mmCIF file of C-alpha atoms in Angstrom:
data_model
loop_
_atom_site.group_PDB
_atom_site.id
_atom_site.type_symbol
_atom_site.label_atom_id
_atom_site.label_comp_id
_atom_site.label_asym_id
_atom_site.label_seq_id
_atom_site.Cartn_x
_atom_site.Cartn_y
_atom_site.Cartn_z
ATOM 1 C CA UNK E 1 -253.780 -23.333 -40.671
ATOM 2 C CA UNK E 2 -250.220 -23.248 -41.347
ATOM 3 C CA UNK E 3 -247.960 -26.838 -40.956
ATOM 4 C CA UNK E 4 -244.877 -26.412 -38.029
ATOM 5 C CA UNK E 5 -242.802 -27.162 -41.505
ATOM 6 C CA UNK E 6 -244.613 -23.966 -42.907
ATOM 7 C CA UNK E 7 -244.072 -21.943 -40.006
ATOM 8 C CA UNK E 8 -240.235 -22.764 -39.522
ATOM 9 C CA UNK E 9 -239.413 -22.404 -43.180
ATOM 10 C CA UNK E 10 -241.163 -18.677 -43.111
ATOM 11 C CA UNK E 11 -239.012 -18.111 -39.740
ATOM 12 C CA UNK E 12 -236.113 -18.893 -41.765
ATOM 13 C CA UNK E 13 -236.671 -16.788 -43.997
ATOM 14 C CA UNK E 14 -237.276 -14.164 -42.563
ATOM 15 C CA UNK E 15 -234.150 -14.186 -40.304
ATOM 16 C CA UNK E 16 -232.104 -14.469 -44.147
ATOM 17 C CA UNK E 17 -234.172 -10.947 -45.806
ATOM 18 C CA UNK E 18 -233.515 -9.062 -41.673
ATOM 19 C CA UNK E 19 -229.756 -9.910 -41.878
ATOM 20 C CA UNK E 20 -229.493 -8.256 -45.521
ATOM 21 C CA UNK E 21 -231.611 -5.959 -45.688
ATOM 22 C CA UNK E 22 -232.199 -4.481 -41.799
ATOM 23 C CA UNK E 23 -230.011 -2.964 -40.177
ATOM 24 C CA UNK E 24 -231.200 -4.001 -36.798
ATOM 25 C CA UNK E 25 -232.745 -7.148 -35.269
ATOM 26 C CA UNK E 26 -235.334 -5.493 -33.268
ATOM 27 C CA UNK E 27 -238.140 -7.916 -32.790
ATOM 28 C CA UNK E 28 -240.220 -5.360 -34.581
ATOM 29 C CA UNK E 29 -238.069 -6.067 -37.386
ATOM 30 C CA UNK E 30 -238.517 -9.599 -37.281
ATOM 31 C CA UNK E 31 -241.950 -8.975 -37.336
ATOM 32 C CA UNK E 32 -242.347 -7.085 -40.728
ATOM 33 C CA UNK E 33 -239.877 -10.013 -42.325
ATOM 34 C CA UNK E 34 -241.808 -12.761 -40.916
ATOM 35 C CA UNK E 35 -245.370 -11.159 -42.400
ATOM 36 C CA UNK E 36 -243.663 -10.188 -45.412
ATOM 37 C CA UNK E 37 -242.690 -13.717 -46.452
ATOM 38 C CA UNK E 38 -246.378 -14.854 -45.045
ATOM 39 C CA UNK E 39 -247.793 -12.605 -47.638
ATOM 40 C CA UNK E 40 -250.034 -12.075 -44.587
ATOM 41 C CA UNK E 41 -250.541 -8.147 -45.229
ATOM 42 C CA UNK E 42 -249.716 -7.359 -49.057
ATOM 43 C CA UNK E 43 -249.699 -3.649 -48.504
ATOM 44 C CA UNK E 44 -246.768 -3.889 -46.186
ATOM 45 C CA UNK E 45 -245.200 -6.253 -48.706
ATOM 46 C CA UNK E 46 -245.227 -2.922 -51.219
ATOM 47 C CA UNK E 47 -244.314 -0.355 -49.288
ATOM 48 C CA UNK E 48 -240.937 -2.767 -48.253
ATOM 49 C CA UNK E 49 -240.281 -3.368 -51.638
ATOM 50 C CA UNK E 50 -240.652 0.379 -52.787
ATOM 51 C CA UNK E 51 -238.390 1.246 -49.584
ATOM 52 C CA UNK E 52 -235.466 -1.216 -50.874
ATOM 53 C CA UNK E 53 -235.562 0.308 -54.483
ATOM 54 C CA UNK E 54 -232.850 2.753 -53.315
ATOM 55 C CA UNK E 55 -230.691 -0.130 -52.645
ATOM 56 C CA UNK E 56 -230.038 0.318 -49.236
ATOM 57 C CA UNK E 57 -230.944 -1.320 -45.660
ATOM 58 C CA UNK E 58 -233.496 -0.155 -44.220
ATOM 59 C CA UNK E 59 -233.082 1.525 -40.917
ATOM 60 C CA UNK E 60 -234.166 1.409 -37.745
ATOM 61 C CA UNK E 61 -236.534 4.435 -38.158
ATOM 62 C CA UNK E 62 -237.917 3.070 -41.395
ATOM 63 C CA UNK E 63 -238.837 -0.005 -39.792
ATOM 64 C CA UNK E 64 -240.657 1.732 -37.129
ATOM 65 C CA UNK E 65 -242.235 3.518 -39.508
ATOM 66 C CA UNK E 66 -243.234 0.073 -41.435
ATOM 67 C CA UNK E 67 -244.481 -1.637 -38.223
ATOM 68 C CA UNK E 68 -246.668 1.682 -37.069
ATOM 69 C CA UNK E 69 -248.205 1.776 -40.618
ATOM 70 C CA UNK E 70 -249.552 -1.681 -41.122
ATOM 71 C CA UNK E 71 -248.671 -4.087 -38.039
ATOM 72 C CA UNK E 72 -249.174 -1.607 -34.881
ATOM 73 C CA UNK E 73 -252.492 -1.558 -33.064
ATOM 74 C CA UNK E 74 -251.533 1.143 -31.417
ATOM 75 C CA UNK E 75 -252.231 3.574 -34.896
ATOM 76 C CA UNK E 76 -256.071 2.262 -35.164
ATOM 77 C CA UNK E 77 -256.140 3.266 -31.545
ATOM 78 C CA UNK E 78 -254.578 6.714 -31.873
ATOM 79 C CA UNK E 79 -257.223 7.600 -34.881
ATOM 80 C CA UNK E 80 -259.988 5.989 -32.810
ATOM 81 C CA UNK E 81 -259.239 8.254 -29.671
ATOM 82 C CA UNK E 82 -259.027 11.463 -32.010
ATOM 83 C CA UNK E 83 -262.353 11.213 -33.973
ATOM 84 C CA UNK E 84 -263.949 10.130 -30.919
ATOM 85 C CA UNK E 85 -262.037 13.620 -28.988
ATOM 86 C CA UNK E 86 -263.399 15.643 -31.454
ATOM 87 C CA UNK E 87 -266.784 14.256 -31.470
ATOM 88 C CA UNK E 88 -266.892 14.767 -27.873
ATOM 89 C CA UNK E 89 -266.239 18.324 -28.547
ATOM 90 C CA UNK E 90 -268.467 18.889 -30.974
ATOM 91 C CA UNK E 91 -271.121 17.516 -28.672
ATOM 92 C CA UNK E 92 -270.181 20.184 -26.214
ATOM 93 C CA UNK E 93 -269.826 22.774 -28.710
ATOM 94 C CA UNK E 94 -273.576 22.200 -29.432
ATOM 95 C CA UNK E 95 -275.127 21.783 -26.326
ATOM 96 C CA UNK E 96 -273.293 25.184 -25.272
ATOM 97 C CA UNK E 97 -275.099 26.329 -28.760
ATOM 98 C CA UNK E 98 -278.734 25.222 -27.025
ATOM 99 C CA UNK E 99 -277.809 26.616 -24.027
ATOM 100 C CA UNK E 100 -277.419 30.143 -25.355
ATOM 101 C CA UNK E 101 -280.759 29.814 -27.628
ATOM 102 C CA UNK E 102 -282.252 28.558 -23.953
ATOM 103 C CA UNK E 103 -280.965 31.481 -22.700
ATOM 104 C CA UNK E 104 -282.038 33.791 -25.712
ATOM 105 C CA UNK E 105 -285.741 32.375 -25.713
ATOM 106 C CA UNK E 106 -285.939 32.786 -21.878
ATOM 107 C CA UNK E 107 -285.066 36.602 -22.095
ATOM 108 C CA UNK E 108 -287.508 36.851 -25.074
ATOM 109 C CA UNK E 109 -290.486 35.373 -22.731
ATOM 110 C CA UNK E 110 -289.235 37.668 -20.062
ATOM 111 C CA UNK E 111 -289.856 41.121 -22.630
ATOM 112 C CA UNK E 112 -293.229 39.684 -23.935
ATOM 113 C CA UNK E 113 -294.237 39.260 -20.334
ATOM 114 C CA UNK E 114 -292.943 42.883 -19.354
ATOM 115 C CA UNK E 115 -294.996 44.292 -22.811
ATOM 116 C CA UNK E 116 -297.600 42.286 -22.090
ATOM 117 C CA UNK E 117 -297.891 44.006 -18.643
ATOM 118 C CA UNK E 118 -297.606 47.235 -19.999
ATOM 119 C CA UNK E 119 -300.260 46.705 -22.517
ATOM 120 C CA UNK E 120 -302.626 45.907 -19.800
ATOM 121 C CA UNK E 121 -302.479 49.681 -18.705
ATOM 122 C CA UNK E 122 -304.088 52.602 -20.299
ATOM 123 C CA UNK E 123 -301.196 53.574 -23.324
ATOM 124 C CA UNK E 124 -301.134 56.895 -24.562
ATOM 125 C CA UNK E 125 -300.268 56.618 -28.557
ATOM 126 C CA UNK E 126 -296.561 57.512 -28.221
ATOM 127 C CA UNK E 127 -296.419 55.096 -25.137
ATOM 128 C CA UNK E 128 -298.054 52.131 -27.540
ATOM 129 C CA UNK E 129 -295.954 52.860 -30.564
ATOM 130 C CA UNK E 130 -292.745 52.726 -27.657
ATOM 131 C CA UNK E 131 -293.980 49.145 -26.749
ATOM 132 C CA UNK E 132 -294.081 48.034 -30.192
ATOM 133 C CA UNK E 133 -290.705 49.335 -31.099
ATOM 134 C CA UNK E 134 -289.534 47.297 -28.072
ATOM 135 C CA UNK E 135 -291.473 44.222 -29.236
ATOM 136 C CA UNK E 136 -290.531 44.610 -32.986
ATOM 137 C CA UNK E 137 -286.759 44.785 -31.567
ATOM 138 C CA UNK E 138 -286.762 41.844 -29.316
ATOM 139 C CA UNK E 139 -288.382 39.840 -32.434
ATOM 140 C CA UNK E 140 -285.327 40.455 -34.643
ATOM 141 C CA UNK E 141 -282.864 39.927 -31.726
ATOM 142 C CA UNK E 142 -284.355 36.161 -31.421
ATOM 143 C CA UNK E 143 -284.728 35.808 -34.997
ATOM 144 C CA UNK E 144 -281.493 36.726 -35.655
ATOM 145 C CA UNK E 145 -279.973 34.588 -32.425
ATOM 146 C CA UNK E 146 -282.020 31.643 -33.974
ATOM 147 C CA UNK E 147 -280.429 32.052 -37.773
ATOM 148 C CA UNK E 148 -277.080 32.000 -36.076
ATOM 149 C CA UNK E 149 -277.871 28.985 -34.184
ATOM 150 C CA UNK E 150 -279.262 27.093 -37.568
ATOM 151 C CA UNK E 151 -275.874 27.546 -39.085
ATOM 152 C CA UNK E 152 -273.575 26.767 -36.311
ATOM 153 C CA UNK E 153 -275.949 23.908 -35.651
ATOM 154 C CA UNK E 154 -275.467 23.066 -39.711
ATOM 155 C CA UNK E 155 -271.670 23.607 -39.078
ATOM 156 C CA UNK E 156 -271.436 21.222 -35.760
ATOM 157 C CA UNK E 157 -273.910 18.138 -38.015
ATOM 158 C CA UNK E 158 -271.303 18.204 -40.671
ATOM 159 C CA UNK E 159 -268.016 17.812 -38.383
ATOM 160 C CA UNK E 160 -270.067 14.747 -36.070
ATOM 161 C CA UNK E 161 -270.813 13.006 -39.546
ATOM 162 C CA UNK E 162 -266.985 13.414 -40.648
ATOM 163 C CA UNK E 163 -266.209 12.420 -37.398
ATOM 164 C CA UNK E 164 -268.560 9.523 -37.445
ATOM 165 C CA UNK E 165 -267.140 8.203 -40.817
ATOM 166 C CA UNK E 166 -263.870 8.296 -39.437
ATOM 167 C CA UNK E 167 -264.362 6.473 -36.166
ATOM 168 C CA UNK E 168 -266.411 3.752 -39.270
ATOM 169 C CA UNK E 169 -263.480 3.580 -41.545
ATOM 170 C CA UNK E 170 -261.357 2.747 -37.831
ATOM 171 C CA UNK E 171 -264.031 0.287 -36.917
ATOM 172 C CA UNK E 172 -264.047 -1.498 -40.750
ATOM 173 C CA UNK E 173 -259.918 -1.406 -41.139
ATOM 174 C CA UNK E 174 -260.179 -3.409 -38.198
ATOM 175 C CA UNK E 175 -262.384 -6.399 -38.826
ATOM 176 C CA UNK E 176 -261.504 -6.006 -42.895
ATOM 177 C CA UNK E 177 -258.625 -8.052 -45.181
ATOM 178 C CA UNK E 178 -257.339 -5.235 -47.106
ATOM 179 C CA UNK E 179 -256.594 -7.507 -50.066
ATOM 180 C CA UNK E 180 -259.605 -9.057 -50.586
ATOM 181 C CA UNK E 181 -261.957 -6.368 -48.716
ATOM 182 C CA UNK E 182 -263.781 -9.830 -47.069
ATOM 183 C CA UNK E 183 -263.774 -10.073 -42.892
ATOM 184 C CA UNK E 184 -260.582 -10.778 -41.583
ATOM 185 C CA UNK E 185 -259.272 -13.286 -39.167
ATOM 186 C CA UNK E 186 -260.185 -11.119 -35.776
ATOM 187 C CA UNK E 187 -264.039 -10.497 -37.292
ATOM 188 C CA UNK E 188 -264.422 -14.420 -38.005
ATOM 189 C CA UNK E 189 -263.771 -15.278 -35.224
ATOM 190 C CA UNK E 190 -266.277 -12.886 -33.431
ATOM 191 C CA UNK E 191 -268.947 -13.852 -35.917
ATOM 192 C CA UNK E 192 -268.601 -17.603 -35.568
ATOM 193 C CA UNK E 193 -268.471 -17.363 -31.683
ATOM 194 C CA UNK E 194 -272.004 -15.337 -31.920
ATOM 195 C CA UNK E 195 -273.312 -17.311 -34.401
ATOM 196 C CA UNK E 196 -272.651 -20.453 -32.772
ATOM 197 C CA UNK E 197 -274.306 -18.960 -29.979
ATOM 198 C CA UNK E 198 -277.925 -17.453 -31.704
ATOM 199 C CA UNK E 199 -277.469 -21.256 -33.485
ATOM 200 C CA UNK E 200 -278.084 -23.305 -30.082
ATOM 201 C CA UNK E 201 -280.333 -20.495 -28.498
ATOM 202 C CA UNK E 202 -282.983 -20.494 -31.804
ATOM 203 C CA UNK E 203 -281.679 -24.556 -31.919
ATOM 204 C CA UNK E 204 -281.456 -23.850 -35.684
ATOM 205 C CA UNK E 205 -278.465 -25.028 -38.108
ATOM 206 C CA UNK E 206 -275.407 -23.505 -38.639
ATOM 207 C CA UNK E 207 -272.484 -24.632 -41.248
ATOM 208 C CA UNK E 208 -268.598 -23.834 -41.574
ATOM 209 C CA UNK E 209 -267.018 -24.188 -44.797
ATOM 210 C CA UNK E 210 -262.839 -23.902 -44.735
ATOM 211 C CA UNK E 211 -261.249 -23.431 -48.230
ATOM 212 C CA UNK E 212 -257.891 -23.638 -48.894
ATOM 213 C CA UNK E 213 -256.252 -22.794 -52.469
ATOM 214 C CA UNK E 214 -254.497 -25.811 -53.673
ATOM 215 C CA UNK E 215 -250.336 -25.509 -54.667
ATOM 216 C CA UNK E 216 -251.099 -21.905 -53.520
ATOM 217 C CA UNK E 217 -247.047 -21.592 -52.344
ATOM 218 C CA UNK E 218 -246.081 -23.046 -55.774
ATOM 219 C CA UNK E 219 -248.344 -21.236 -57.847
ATOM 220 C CA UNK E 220 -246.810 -17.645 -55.578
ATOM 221 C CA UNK E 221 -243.222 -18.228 -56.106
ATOM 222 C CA UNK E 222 -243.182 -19.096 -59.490
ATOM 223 C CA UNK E 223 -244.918 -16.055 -60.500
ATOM 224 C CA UNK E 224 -244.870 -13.926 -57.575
ATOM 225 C CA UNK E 225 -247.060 -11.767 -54.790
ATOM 226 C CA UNK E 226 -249.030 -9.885 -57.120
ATOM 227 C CA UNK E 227 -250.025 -12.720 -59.396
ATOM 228 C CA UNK E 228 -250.737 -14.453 -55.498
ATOM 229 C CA UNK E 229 -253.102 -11.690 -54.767
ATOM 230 C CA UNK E 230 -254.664 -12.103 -57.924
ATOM 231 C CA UNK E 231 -255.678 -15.963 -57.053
ATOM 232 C CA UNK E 232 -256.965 -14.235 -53.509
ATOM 233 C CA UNK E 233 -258.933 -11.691 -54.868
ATOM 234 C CA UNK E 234 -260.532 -14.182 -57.024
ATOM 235 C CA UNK E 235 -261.460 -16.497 -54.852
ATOM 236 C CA UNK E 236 -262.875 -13.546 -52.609
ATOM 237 C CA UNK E 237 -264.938 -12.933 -55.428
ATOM 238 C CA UNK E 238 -265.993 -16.472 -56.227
ATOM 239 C CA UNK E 239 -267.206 -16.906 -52.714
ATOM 240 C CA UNK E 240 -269.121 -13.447 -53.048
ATOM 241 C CA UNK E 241 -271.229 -14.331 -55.681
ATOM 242 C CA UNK E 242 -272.404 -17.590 -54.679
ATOM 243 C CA UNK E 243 -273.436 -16.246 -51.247
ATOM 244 C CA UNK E 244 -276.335 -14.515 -49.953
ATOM 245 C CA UNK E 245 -277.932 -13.637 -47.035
ATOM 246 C CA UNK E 246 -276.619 -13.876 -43.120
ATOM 247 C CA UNK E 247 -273.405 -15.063 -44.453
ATOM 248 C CA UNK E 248 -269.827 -14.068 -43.397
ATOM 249 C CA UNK E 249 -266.628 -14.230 -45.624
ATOM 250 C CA UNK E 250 -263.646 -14.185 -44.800
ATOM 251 C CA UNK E 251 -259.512 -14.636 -45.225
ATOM 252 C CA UNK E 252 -258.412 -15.717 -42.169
ATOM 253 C CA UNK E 253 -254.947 -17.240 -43.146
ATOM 254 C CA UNK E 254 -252.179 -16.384 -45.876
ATOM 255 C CA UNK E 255 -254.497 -19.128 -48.280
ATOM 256 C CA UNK E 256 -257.216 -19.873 -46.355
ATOM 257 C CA UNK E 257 -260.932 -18.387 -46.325
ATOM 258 C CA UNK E 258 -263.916 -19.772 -44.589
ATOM 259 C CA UNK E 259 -267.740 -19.307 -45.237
ATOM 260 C CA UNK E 260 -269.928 -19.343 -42.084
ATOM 261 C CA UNK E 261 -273.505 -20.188 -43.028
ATOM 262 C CA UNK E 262 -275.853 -19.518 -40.233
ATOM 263 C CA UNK E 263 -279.810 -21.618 -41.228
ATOM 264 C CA UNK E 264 -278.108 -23.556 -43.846
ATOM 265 C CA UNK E 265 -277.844 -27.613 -43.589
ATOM 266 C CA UNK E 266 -274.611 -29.959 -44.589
ATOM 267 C CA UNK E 267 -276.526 -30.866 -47.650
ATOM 268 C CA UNK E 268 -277.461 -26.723 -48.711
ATOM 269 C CA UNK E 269 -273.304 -26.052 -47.225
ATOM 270 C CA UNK E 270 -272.546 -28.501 -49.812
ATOM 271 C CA UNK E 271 -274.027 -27.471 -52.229
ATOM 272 C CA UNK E 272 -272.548 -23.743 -51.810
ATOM 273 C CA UNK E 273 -269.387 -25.215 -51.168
ATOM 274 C CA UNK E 274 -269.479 -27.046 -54.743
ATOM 275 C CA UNK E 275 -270.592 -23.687 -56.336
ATOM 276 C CA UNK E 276 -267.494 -22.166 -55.053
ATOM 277 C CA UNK E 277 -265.374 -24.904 -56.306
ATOM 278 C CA UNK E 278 -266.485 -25.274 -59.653
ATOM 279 C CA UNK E 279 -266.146 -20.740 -60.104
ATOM 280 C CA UNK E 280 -262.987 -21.122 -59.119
ATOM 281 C CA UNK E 281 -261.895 -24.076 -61.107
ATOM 282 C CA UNK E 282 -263.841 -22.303 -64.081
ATOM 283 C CA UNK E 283 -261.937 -18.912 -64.182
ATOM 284 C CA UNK E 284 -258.198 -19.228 -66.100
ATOM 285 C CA UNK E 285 -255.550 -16.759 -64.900
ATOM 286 C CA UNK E 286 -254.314 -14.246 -66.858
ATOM 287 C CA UNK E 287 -250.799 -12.084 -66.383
ATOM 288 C CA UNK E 288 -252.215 -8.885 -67.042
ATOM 289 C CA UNK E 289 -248.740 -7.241 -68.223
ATOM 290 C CA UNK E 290 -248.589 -9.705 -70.968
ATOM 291 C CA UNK E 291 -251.465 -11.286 -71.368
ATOM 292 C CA UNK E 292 -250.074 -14.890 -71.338
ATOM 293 C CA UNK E 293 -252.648 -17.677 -69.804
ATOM 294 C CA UNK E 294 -251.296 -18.780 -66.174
ATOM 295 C CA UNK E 295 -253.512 -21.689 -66.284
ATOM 296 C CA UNK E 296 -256.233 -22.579 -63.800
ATOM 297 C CA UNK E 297 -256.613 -22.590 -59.857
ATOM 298 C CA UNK E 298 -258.186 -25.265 -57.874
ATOM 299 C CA UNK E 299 -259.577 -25.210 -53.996
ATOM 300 C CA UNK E 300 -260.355 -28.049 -51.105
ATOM 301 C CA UNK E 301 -263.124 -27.539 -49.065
ATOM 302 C CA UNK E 302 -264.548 -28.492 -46.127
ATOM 303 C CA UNK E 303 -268.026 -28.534 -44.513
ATOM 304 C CA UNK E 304 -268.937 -29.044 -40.598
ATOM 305 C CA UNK E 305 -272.186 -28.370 -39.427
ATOM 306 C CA UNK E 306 -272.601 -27.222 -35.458
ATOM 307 C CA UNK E 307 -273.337 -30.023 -32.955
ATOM 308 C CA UNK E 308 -275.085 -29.597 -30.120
ATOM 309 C CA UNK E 309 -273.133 -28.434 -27.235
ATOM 310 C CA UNK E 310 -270.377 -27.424 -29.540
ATOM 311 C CA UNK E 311 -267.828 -24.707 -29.246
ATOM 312 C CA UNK E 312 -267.273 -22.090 -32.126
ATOM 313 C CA UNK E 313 -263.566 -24.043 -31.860
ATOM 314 C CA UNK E 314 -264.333 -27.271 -32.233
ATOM 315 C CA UNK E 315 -266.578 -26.620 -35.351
ATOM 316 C CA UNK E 316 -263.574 -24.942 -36.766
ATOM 317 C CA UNK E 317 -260.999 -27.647 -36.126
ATOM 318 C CA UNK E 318 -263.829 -30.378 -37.643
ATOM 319 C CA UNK E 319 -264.301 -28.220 -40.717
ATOM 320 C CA UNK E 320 -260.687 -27.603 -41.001
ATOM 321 C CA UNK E 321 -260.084 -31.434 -40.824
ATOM 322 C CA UNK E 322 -262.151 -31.741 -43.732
ATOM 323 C CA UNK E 323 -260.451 -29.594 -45.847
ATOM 324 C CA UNK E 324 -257.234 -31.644 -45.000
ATOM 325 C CA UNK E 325 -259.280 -34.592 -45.922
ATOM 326 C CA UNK E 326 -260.082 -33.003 -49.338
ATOM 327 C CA UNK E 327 -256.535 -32.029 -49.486
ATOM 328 C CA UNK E 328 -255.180 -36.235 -49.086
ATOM 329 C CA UNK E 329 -257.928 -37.847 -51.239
ATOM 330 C CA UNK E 330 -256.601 -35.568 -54.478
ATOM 331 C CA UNK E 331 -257.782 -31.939 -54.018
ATOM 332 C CA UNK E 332 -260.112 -29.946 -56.057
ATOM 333 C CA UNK E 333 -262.741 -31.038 -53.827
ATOM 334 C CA UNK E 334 -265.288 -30.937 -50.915
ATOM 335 C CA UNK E 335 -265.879 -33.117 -48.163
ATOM 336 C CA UNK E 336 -268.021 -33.203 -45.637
ATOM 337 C CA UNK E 337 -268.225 -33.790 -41.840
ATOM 338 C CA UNK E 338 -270.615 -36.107 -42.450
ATOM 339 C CA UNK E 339 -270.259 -40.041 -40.214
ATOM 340 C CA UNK E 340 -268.476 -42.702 -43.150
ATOM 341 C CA UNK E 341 -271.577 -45.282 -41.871
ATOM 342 C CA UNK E 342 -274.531 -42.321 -42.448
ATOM 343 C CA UNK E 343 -272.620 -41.276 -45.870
ATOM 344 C CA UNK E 344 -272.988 -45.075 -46.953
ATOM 345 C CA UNK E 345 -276.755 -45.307 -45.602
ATOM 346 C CA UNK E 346 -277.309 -42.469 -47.446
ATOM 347 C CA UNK E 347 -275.740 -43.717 -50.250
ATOM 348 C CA UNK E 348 -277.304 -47.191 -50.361
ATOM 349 C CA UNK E 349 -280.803 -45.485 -50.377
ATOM 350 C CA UNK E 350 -280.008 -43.668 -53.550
#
C-alpha cells in the first residue's frame, strides 16, 4: 500500500513527463503518466518509451492509442463480446447442420418405409431390381449427407475451440500481472473474499502473508525499470517455488505481493513466509548486459491468520500492518500477527 507521500510525489511526476512530453492534458493522459512512473504496468512503460524515441510529443491520438492498449477495459470487453459473437454463431451454424441431417434421416425412414411397402407385394424381377436401385440410391444420398455433416461438424469443433481459447486468454489477461504472470490485484481480491468465506463455512484456517521488497524505489532508480522488473520477477519466482497446493500468488501493488494460504496455520504461514525470505535474500542480482553483480535484495513480511467473524479486509489491513512492523524493527524479516503476551508465553515455554 502506497504512503500519501508516495502517492503525491508519483502525481508530481507525472504532471512534469505530461507537460513535456504530451501534447494534451486529457485525463487519459494523466493516466498513462501517473502508471508510468508507478511502474504499475511495465508493458505500457515500453511501448511510451519506444513512442518518444522519435523525439517528439506524443499526440493526442497516440495517447489514445496508449490508454486503449494497456489501461482501457473497454478493449478486454470488445475481444470478449467478439469470441463470444462468433461462438454464438458457430453454435447456430451447427445446430442448423443437425437440423438438415434430422431432416436427411427423416426422408431416408420415409423411402425405407415406402420400399418396405412395396416389398410386401408380389415383385416381378424387374419390379425388385427397381426397388433396390431406389434403396441402393437413397443409401448413398444419406451416406454422402452424413460425410458432409462429419466435416462441417469437424470444421464448426475447431472454430468453438479457437473461440474458446480466445474468450480464456480474455478471461486470464484479466485476473493476470503481465510482469510476473502471478494473479493480479482484481483476482486477489476475489480469491481472498472466497476464501475467507469456504474458511468460516468448513471453520478451517486460513493465512495472509503481505511482502513488500525492501529499498525497492532506491534499488529502481538507480538502475532503472528493467533491472526493477528483474527484482519482481524474482520474487514471483521465489514465492512459486516454495508454494504448493490451494495457494494464490499474487502482485497486487507496484512492490507488493501477497500469499493467501487457505488450511495453513500462523506457525506453517511462518514458516513459508521464512522460506520466501531467505530465496530471496539468497539470489544476487546480476545486470545481464554486463554482467556486473547488483548486489542482493531483501523482503518484509507479514503473516495474519483469519479470525472468526473476520472480513477478507480486515485480514488484509492486519497482515499488511505486519509487514510495516517488519519494515520499523529493521527489515529483512517476518512478523507475525501473533498477541505480544501469547508470543512471550510461547516463548517462556521453550
Amino acid at each position: 500500500m502506497q504512503s500519501p507521500n508516495r502517492t503525491f510525489s508519483i502525481a508530481e511526476r507525472a504532471n512534469e513527463l505530461m507537460r513535456a512530453y504530451s501534447d494534451t492534458a486529457s485525463p487519459h493522459s494523466y493516466e498513462i503518466w501517473f502508471t508510468y512512473v508507478a511502474g504499475a504496468k511495465p508493458f505500457l512503460n515500453d511501448a511510451v518509451k519506444n513512442a518518444l524515441k522519435s523525439g517528439e510529443k506524443l499526440t493526442e491520438e497516440q495517447i489514445e492509442a496508449l490508454y486503449d492498449a494497456h489501461l482501457s477495459t473497454v478493449r478486454l470487453g470488445v475481444q470478449a463480446e467478439r469470441a463470444g459473437t462468433g461462438m454464438l454463431s458457430e453454435i447456430e451454424q451447427v445446430v442448423a447442420m443437425i437440423d438438415d441431417a434430422l431432416g436427411s434421416t427423416t426422408r431416408y425412414g420415409a423411402s425405407l418405409q415406402a420400399i418396405s411397402e412395396d416389398l410386401a407385394a408380389p415383385q416381378e424381377r424387374s419390379g425388385l431390381r427397381d426397388i433396390l436401385e431406389a434403396l441402393v440410391a437413397a443409401t448413398r444420398e444419406v451416406a454422402a449427407n452424413n460425410r458432409s455433416l462429419e466435416m462441417r461438424l469437424r470444421d464448426s469443433r475447431g472454430e468453438i475451440e479457437a473461440l474458446r481459447e480466445a474468450l480464456e486468454r480474455v478471461r486470464v489477461e484479466t485476473l493476470t500481472d503481465p510482469l510476473t504472470g502471478i494473479s493480479n490485484r482484481k483476482h486477489f481480491e476475489e480469491m481472498l473474499i472466497s476464501a475467507t468465506i469456504s474458511a468460516r463455512a468448513n471453520e478451517s484456517p486460513l493465512s495472509l502473508v503481505v511482502i513488500d521488497i525492501d529499498h525497492f524505489k532506491r534499488f529502481n532508480d538507480t538502475y532503472g525499470h528493467l533491472t526493477g522488473d528483474q527484482v519482481l520477477r524474482l520474487v514471483s519466482t521465489a514465492m512459486g517455488e516454495q508454494v504448493q497446493g490451494q495457494a494464490t500468488l499474487a502482485r497486487f501493488g507496484g512492490e507488493e505481493f501477497a500469499m493467501i494460504l487457505p488450511g495453513l496455520s500462523r506457525e506453517q504461514a511462518f514458516e513459508v513466509a521464512e522460506k520466501v525470505r531467505r530465496n530471496v535474500e539468497a539470489r544476487e542480482l546480476m545486470k545481464r548486459s554486463t554482467g556486473e553483480s547488483l548486489g542482493r535484495i531483501t523482503v518484509s513480511l507479514g503473516v495474519a491468520v483469519l479470525r472468526r467473524h473476520e472480513t477478507a479486509t480486515s485480514l488484509l489491513d492486519r497482515a499488511d500492518t505486519c509487514m510495516y512492523r517488519a519494515k520499523g524493527s529493521g527489515r529483512n524479516r517476518t512478523v507475525t500477527d501473533l498477541d505480544p503476551a501469547e508470543a512471550a508465553a510461547l516463548s517462556d515455554a521453550a
